[in-house]
Coordinates of C-alpha atoms in Angstrom, one line a residue:
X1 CA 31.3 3.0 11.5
X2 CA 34.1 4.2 8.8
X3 CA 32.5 1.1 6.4
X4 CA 28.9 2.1 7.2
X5 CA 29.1 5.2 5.5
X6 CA 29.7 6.2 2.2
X7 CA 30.6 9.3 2.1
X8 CA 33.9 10.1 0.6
X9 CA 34.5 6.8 -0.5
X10 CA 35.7 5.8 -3.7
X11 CA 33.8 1.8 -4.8
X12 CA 36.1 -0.3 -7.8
X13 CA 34.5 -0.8 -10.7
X14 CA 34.7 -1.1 -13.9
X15 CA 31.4 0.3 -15.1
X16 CA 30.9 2.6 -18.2
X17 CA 30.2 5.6 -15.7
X18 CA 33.8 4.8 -13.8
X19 CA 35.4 5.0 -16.8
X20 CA 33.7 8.5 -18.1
X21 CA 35.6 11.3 -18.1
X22 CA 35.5 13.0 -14.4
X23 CA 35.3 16.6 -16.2
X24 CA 32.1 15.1 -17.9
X25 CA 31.2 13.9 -15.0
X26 CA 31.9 17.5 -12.9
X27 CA 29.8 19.1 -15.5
X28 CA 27.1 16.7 -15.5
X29 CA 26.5 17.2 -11.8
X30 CA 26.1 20.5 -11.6
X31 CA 24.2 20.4 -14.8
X32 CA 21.6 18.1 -12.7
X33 CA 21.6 19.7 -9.6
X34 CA 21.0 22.8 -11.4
X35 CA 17.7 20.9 -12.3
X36 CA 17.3 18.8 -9.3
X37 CA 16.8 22.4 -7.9
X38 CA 14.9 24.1 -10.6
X39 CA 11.6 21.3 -11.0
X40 CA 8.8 21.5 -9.1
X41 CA 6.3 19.2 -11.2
X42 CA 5.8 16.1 -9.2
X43 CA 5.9 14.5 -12.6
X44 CA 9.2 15.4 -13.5
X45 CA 10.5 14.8 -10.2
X46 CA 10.0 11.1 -10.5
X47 CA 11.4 11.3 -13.9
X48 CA 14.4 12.7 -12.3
X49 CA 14.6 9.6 -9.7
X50 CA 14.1 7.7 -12.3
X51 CA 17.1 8.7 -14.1
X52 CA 19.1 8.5 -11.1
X53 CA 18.0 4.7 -10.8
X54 CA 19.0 4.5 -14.2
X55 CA 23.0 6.0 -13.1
X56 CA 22.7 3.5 -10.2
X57 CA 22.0 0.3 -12.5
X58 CA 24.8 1.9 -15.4
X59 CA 27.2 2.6 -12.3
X60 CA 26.7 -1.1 -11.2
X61 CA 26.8 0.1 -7.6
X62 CA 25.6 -1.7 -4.9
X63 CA 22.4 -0.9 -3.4
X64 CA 23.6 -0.9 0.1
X65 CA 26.4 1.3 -0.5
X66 CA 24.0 3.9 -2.1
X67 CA 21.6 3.1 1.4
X68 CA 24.8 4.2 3.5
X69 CA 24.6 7.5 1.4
X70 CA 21.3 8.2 2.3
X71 CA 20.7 7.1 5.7
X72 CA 23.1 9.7 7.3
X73 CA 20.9 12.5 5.7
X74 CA 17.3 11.3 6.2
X75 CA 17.2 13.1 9.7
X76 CA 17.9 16.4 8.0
X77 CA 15.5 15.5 5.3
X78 CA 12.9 14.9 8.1
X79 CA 13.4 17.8 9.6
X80 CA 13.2 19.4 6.9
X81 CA 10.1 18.1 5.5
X82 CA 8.6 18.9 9.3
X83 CA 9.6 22.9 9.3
X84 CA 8.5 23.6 5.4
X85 CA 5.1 21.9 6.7
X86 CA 4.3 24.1 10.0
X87 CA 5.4 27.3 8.2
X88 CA 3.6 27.5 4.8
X89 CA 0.3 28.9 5.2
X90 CA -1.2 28.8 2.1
X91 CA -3.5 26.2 0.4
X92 CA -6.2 24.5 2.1
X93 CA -5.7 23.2 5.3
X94 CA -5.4 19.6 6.1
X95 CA -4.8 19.2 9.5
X96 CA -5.0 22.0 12.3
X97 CA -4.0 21.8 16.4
X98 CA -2.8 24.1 19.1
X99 CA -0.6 26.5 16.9
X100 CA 0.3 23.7 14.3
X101 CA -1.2 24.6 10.7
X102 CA -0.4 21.9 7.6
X103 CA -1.6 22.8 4.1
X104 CA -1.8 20.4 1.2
X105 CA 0.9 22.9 -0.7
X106 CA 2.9 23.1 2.4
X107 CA 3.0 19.5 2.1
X108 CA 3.2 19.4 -1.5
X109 CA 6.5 22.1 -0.7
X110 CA 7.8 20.2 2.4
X111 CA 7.6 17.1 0.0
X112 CA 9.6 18.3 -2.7
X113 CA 12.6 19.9 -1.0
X114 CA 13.0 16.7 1.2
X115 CA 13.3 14.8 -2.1
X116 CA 15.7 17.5 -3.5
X117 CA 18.2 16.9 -0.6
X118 CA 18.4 13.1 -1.1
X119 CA 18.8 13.6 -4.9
X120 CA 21.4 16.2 -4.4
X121 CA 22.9 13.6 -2.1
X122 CA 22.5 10.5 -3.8
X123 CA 23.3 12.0 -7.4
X124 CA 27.0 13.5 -5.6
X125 CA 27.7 9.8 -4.5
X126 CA 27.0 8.8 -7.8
X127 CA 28.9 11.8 -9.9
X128 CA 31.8 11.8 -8.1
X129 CA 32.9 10.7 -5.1
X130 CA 31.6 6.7 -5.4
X131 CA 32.6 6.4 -9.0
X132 CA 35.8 8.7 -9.1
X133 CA 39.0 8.8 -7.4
X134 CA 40.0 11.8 -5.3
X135 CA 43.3 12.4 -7.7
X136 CA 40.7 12.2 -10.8
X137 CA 38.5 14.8 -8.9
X138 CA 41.4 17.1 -8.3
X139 CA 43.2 16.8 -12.0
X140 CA 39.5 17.4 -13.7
X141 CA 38.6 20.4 -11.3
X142 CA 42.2 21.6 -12.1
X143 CA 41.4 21.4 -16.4
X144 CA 38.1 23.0 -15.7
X145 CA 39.4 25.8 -13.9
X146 CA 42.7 26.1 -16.1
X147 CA 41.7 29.1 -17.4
X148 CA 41.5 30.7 -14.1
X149 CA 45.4 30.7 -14.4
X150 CA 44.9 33.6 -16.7
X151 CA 44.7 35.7 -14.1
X152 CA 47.4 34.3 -11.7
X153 CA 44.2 32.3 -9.4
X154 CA 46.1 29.2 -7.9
X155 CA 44.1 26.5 -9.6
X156 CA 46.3 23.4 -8.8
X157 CA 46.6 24.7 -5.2
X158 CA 42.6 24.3 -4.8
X159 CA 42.3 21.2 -7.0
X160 CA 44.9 19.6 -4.7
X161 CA 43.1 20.9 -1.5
X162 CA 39.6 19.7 -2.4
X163 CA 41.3 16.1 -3.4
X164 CA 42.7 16.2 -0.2
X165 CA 39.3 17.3 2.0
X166 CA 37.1 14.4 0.1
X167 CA 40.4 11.7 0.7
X168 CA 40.3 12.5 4.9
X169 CA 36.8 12.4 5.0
X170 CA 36.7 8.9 5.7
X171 CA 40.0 8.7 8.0
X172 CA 38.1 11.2 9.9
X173 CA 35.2 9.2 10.4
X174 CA 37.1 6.1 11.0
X175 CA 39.1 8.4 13.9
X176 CA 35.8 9.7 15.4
X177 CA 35.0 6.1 15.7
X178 CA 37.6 4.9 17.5
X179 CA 37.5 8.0 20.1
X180 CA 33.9 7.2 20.6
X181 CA 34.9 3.2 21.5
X182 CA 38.0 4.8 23.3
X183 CA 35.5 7.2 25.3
X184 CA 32.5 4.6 26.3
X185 CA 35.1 2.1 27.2
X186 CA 36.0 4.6 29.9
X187 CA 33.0 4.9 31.1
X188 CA 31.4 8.2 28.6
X189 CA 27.6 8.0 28.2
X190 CA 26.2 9.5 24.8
X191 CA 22.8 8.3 24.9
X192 CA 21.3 9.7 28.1
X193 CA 20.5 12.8 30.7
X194 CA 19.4 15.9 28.7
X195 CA 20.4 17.4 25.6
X196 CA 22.9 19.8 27.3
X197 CA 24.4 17.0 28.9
X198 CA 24.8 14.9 25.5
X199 CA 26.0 18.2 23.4
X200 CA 29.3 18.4 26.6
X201 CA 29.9 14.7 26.5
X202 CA 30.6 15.2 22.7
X203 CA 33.3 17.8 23.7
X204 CA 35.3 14.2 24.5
X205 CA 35.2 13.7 21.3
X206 CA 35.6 16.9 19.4
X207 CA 39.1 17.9 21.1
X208 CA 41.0 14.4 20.9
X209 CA 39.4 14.4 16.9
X210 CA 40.4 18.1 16.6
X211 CA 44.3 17.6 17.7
X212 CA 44.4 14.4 15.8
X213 CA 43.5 16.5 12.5
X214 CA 46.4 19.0 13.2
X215 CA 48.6 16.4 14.1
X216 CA 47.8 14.4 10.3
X217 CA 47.7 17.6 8.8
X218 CA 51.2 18.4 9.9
X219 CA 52.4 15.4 8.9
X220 CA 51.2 15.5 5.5
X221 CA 52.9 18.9 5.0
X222 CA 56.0 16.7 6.1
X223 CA 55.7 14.5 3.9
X224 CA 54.6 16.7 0.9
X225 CA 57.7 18.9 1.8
X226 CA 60.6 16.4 2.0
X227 CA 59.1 15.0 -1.7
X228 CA 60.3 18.7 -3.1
X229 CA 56.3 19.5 -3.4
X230 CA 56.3 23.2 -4.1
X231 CA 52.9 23.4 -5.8
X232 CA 52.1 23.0 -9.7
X233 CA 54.7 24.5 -11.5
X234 CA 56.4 22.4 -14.2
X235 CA 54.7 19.2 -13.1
X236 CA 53.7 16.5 -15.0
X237 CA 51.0 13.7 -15.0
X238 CA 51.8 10.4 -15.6
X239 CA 48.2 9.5 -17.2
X240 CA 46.5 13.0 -18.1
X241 CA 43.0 13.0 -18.7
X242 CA 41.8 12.7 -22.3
X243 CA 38.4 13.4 -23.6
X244 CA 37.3 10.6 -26.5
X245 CA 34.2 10.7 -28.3
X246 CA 32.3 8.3 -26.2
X247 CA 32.6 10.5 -23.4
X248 CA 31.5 13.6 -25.3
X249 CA 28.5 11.8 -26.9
X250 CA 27.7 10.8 -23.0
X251 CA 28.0 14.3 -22.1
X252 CA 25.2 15.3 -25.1
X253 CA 22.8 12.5 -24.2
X254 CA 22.8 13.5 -20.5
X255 CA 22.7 17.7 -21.3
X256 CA 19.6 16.5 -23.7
X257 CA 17.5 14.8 -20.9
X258 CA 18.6 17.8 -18.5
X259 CA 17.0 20.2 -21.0
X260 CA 14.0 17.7 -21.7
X261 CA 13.2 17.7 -18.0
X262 CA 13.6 21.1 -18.3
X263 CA 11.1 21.5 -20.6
X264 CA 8.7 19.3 -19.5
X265 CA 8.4 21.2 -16.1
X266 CA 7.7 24.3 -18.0
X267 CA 4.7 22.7 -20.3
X268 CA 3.2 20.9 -17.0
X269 CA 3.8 23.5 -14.4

């Protein structure tokens, strides 16, 4: 299960987007999901995929990692797609039954924010966690906020807690799947009798998952303590982060196309 899914896992490379600066690369995604959120032309939605392809060909990323990114999220999508359909009511109708009412902008709407998720999705792979280390994360989201320190806000303390949250995700999962194999080998059933019946049966599985995080949290503060960790004062990186002029003329390039797109869905809307 744990290599099925994506999700929190850093892939090797040695791809021009691995090696771009992870504040870049921070900025960048919100800078797209700002527009991943903001078109609406069908147009410049497939432009937007079609930059994403692009990211996915640069990042040199195989395409079943980037299907193990997705898959977990297409139910969501679905039934997302499915509830912005029933409950627009405006446009012409398109197919009408019992108390079920689809219009072609319902559809149009139910289309577009189902897209929107898996970009969001797809594009967070990409950005971050599938081309950047969870240390890199944390020591670019602790420059960025730097001047948060100003006013006494524990930057390093949230940079290091984030790093942290996107390193267990995986152990997590690769935990959950080893209760579940624990669980059926014993005789638990996950697959049938009603929905009630499922939503206890996963009980076995929350509690034995929930006292194994406490039990690996408390042995990371162990650790962390007997190594003299006492936060970010007066440390030092071994490699810091520097910003070369490759990655700031990668930074322009992308914030150029963000605007394009932005324009474009203005002119054509």
């Amino acid at each position: 299960m744990s290599g099925e899914i994506s999700l929190g896992r850093y892939v090797e490379g040695d791809s021009p987007l691995h090696k771009l600066d992870p504040r870049i690369k921070i900025v960048m995604f919100f800078l797209y999901m700002v527009v991943v959120f903001t078109v609406s032309v069908p147009q410049v939605m497939a432009m937007l995929a079609l930059c994403l392809m692009l990211q996915i060909i640069v990042a040199r990323l195989p395409l079943k990692v980037i299907g193990t990114s997705i898959t977990p999220v297409l139910p969501v999508a679905v039934f997302i797609f499915i509830l912005n359909a029933v409950t627009n009511k405006k446009g012409d109708v398109v197919f009408s039954r019992w108390i079920i009412t689809i219009t072609d902008i319902g559809l149009k709407n139910a289309t577009i924010t189902a897209i929107r998720l898996i970009l969001m999705i797809v594009s967070t792979s990409i950005f971050l966690t599938l081309t950047t280390t969870p240390l890199k994360i944390s020591e670019a989201l602790e420059s960025l906020l730097a001047p948060l320190k100003l006013i006494k806000f524990p930057v390093h303390e949230l940079s290091m807690m984030m790093s942290i949250a996107l390193r267990f995700i995986p152990t997590l999962i690769e935990e959950t799947d080893k209760i579940m194999k624990a669980q059926v080998s014993r005789g638990a059933d996950y697959d049938t009798g009603s929905i009630v019946n499922r939503i206890k049966g996963y009980t076995t599985i929350l509690i034995p998952l929930l006292i194994s995080s406490f039990k690996r949290a408390d042995e990371l503060a162990i650790a962390m303590d007997a190594r003299c960790y006492h936060g970010g004062e007066g440390r030092t990186k071994l490699n810091p982060l520097k910003l070369t002029m490759k990655d700031i003329l990668i930074g322009l390039f992308m914030l150029l196309c963000a605007v394009a797109l932005l324009v474009l869905n203005n002119i054509w809307k």
